[in-house]
Amino acid sequence: MINKLYFAIEKLWFKWFPEKIRFVLVGGFNSVAAYLIFLGAYFALGGLYGAALIIQNIISINISIFTMRYYVFQSTGSIAKEYAKAWPVYLFMIIINYPWLWVFDNVFGVSAPISQPIFIVTSAIGTYLLLKYFSFRK
């Protein structure tokens, strides 16, 4: 019963929503999850945004790779190969993300809990393009 319901919903998901809308919806879910993980780690670690960023990314990148792979790009390629190709995309984003947090904190006086969601939203287009044309290219 549950399997039939899931597959019916899944069929409608791919029929009703084009890829870019699926990216916004799945990416929105992943972004909220990543931000909540970041906040939890940030406050648990007493405001150490670098450590919070690492913890957040280790957890959220794995969630994102698998949700994007299937629910956005409908990829059927090798999971291991695509996983290996997706990690550099997210690693690149981390390399940009840390200086972003540092500049906002030390230059503009904007705390990481405020500047991190701004980064997440502004990096979405680059993430989409890199995943689509590199990690999950057909």
mmCIF file of C-alpha atoms in Angstrom:
data_model
loop_
_atom_site.group_PDB
_atom_site.id
_atom_site.type_symbol
_atom_site.label_atom_id
_atom_site.label_comp_id
_atom_site.label_asym_id
_atom_site.label_seq_id
_atom_site.Cartn_x
_atom_site.Cartn_y
_atom_site.Cartn_z
ATOM 1 C CA MET A 1 0.000 0.000 0.000
ATOM 2 C CA ILE A 2 2.695 2.489 1.012
ATOM 3 C CA ASN A 3 4.856 1.504 -1.985
ATOM 4 C CA LYS A 4 1.980 2.107 -4.405
ATOM 5 C CA LEU A 5 1.261 5.491 -2.854
ATOM 6 C CA TYR A 6 4.954 6.480 -2.983
ATOM 7 C CA PHE A 7 5.311 5.474 -6.642
ATOM 8 C CA ALA A 8 2.100 7.315 -7.566
ATOM 9 C CA ILE A 9 3.371 10.484 -5.877
ATOM 10 C CA GLU A 10 6.798 10.035 -7.471
ATOM 11 C CA LYS A 11 5.239 9.691 -10.922
ATOM 12 C CA LEU A 12 3.294 12.938 -10.410
ATOM 13 C CA TRP A 13 6.446 14.657 -9.065
ATOM 14 C CA PHE A 14 8.361 14.037 -12.284
ATOM 15 C CA LYS A 15 5.334 14.720 -14.505
ATOM 16 C CA TRP A 16 4.205 18.007 -12.913
ATOM 17 C CA PHE A 17 7.497 19.616 -12.006
ATOM 18 C CA PRO A 18 10.207 20.424 -14.554
ATOM 19 C CA GLU A 19 13.820 19.991 -13.492
ATOM 20 C CA LYS A 20 14.405 23.612 -12.460
ATOM 21 C CA ILE A 21 11.337 23.624 -10.219
ATOM 22 C CA ARG A 22 12.414 20.289 -8.715
ATOM 23 C CA PHE A 23 15.821 21.844 -8.052
ATOM 24 C CA VAL A 24 14.231 24.790 -6.251
ATOM 25 C CA LEU A 25 12.005 22.519 -4.145
ATOM 26 C CA VAL A 26 14.612 19.886 -3.305
ATOM 27 C CA GLY A 27 17.328 22.526 -2.982
ATOM 28 C CA GLY A 28 15.078 24.526 -0.683
ATOM 29 C CA PHE A 29 14.595 21.500 1.540
ATOM 30 C CA ASN A 30 18.336 20.760 1.501
ATOM 31 C CA SER A 31 19.180 24.407 2.202
ATOM 32 C CA VAL A 32 16.877 24.610 5.210
ATOM 33 C CA ALA A 33 18.277 21.343 6.548
ATOM 34 C CA ALA A 34 21.855 22.535 6.005
ATOM 35 C CA TYR A 35 21.167 25.856 7.713
ATOM 36 C CA LEU A 36 19.558 24.184 10.720
ATOM 37 C CA ILE A 37 22.539 21.832 11.013
ATOM 38 C CA PHE A 38 24.873 24.844 10.756
ATOM 39 C CA LEU A 39 22.973 26.738 13.464
ATOM 40 C CA GLY A 40 22.957 23.740 15.779
ATOM 41 C CA ALA A 41 26.688 23.204 15.344
ATOM 42 C CA TYR A 42 27.440 26.938 15.559
ATOM 43 C CA PHE A 43 25.700 27.392 18.883
ATOM 44 C CA ALA A 44 26.878 24.025 20.257
ATOM 45 C CA LEU A 45 30.471 25.018 19.489
ATOM 46 C CA GLY A 46 30.175 28.499 20.972
ATOM 47 C CA GLY A 47 30.187 30.433 17.711
ATOM 48 C CA LEU A 48 33.047 28.682 15.911
ATOM 49 C CA TYR A 49 31.701 29.141 12.401
ATOM 50 C CA GLY A 50 34.576 27.307 10.686
ATOM 51 C CA ALA A 51 33.972 24.125 12.672
ATOM 52 C CA ALA A 52 30.203 24.520 12.287
ATOM 53 C CA LEU A 53 30.663 24.859 8.527
ATOM 54 C CA ILE A 54 32.660 21.623 8.368
ATOM 55 C CA ILE A 55 30.104 19.684 10.422
ATOM 56 C CA GLN A 56 27.221 21.118 8.425
ATOM 57 C CA ASN A 57 28.822 20.198 5.114
ATOM 58 C CA ILE A 58 29.803 16.658 6.067
ATOM 59 C CA ILE A 59 26.174 15.943 6.907
ATOM 60 C CA SER A 60 24.284 18.084 4.403
ATOM 61 C CA ILE A 61 26.411 17.315 1.358
ATOM 62 C CA ASN A 62 25.573 13.630 1.609
ATOM 63 C CA ILE A 63 21.862 14.384 1.917
ATOM 64 C CA SER A 64 22.056 16.801 -1.004
ATOM 65 C CA ILE A 65 23.953 14.490 -3.344
ATOM 66 C CA PHE A 66 21.434 11.705 -3.029
ATOM 67 C CA THR A 67 18.310 13.893 -3.154
ATOM 68 C CA MET A 68 19.595 15.922 -6.101
ATOM 69 C CA ARG A 69 20.799 12.827 -7.921
ATOM 70 C CA TYR A 70 17.419 11.183 -7.976
ATOM 71 C CA TYR A 71 14.661 13.701 -7.243
ATOM 72 C CA VAL A 72 16.032 16.490 -9.433
ATOM 73 C CA PHE A 73 18.222 15.023 -12.164
ATOM 74 C CA GLN A 74 16.728 11.505 -12.319
ATOM 75 C CA SER A 75 20.185 10.104 -12.748
ATOM 76 C CA THR A 76 20.655 6.397 -13.295
ATOM 77 C CA GLY A 77 24.423 6.477 -13.635
ATOM 78 C CA SER A 78 26.900 4.862 -11.293
ATOM 79 C CA ILE A 79 26.236 6.073 -7.750
ATOM 80 C CA ALA A 80 29.917 5.826 -6.843
ATOM 81 C CA LYS A 81 31.068 7.816 -9.893
ATOM 82 C CA GLU A 82 28.444 10.508 -9.467
ATOM 83 C CA TYR A 83 29.128 10.757 -5.744
ATOM 84 C CA ALA A 84 32.825 11.218 -6.523
ATOM 85 C CA LYS A 85 31.958 13.895 -9.104
ATOM 86 C CA ALA A 86 29.515 15.728 -6.819
ATOM 87 C CA TRP A 87 31.848 16.092 -3.830
ATOM 88 C CA PRO A 88 34.244 18.464 -5.658
ATOM 89 C CA VAL A 89 31.300 20.732 -6.488
ATOM 90 C CA TYR A 90 30.414 21.013 -2.832
ATOM 91 C CA LEU A 91 34.066 21.233 -1.805
ATOM 92 C CA PHE A 92 34.402 24.202 -4.154
ATOM 93 C CA MET A 93 31.398 25.794 -2.439
ATOM 94 C CA ILE A 94 32.998 25.252 0.984
ATOM 95 C CA ILE A 95 36.185 26.928 -0.241
ATOM 96 C CA ILE A 96 34.104 29.972 -1.181
ATOM 97 C CA ASN A 97 31.818 29.750 1.867
ATOM 98 C CA TYR A 98 34.470 30.042 4.575
ATOM 99 C CA PRO A 99 35.976 33.336 3.293
ATOM 100 C CA TRP A 100 32.420 34.634 2.829
ATOM 101 C CA LEU A 101 31.704 34.013 6.514
ATOM 102 C CA TRP A 102 35.047 35.503 7.531
ATOM 103 C CA VAL A 103 34.550 38.689 5.497
ATOM 104 C CA PHE A 104 30.996 39.184 6.699
ATOM 105 C CA ASP A 105 32.039 38.629 10.309
ATOM 106 C CA ASN A 106 35.348 40.525 10.392
ATOM 107 C CA VAL A 107 34.812 43.258 7.806
ATOM 108 C CA PHE A 108 31.076 43.955 7.904
ATOM 109 C CA GLY A 109 30.343 42.806 11.460
ATOM 110 C CA VAL A 110 27.569 40.472 10.298
ATOM 111 C CA SER A 111 27.423 37.253 12.291
ATOM 112 C CA ALA A 112 27.568 33.825 10.682
ATOM 113 C CA PRO A 113 23.938 32.946 11.510
ATOM 114 C CA ILE A 114 22.921 35.939 9.354
ATOM 115 C CA SER A 115 25.494 35.659 6.548
ATOM 116 C CA GLN A 116 25.271 31.877 6.061
ATOM 117 C CA PRO A 117 21.707 31.803 4.669
ATOM 118 C CA ILE A 118 22.654 34.636 2.315
ATOM 119 C CA PHE A 119 25.505 32.499 0.996
ATOM 120 C CA ILE A 120 23.266 29.455 0.654
ATOM 121 C CA VAL A 121 20.751 31.363 -1.462
ATOM 122 C CA THR A 122 23.316 33.193 -3.618
ATOM 123 C CA SER A 123 25.336 30.028 -4.331
ATOM 124 C CA ALA A 124 22.294 28.057 -5.513
ATOM 125 C CA ILE A 125 22.639 28.966 -9.209
ATOM 126 C CA GLY A 126 26.295 27.971 -9.329
ATOM 127 C CA THR A 127 25.555 24.741 -7.507
ATOM 128 C CA TYR A 128 22.752 23.913 -9.958
ATOM 129 C CA LEU A 129 24.941 24.504 -13.005
ATOM 130 C CA LEU A 130 27.876 22.531 -11.636
ATOM 131 C CA LEU A 131 25.698 19.587 -10.612
ATOM 132 C CA LYS A 132 23.735 19.564 -13.872
ATOM 133 C CA TYR A 133 26.654 19.871 -16.269
ATOM 134 C CA PHE A 134 29.375 18.111 -14.290
ATOM 135 C CA SER A 135 28.200 15.757 -11.561
ATOM 136 C CA PHE A 136 24.961 14.398 -13.041
ATOM 137 C CA ARG A 137 25.552 15.041 -16.729
ATOM 138 C CA LYS A 138 23.835 12.415 -18.875
#
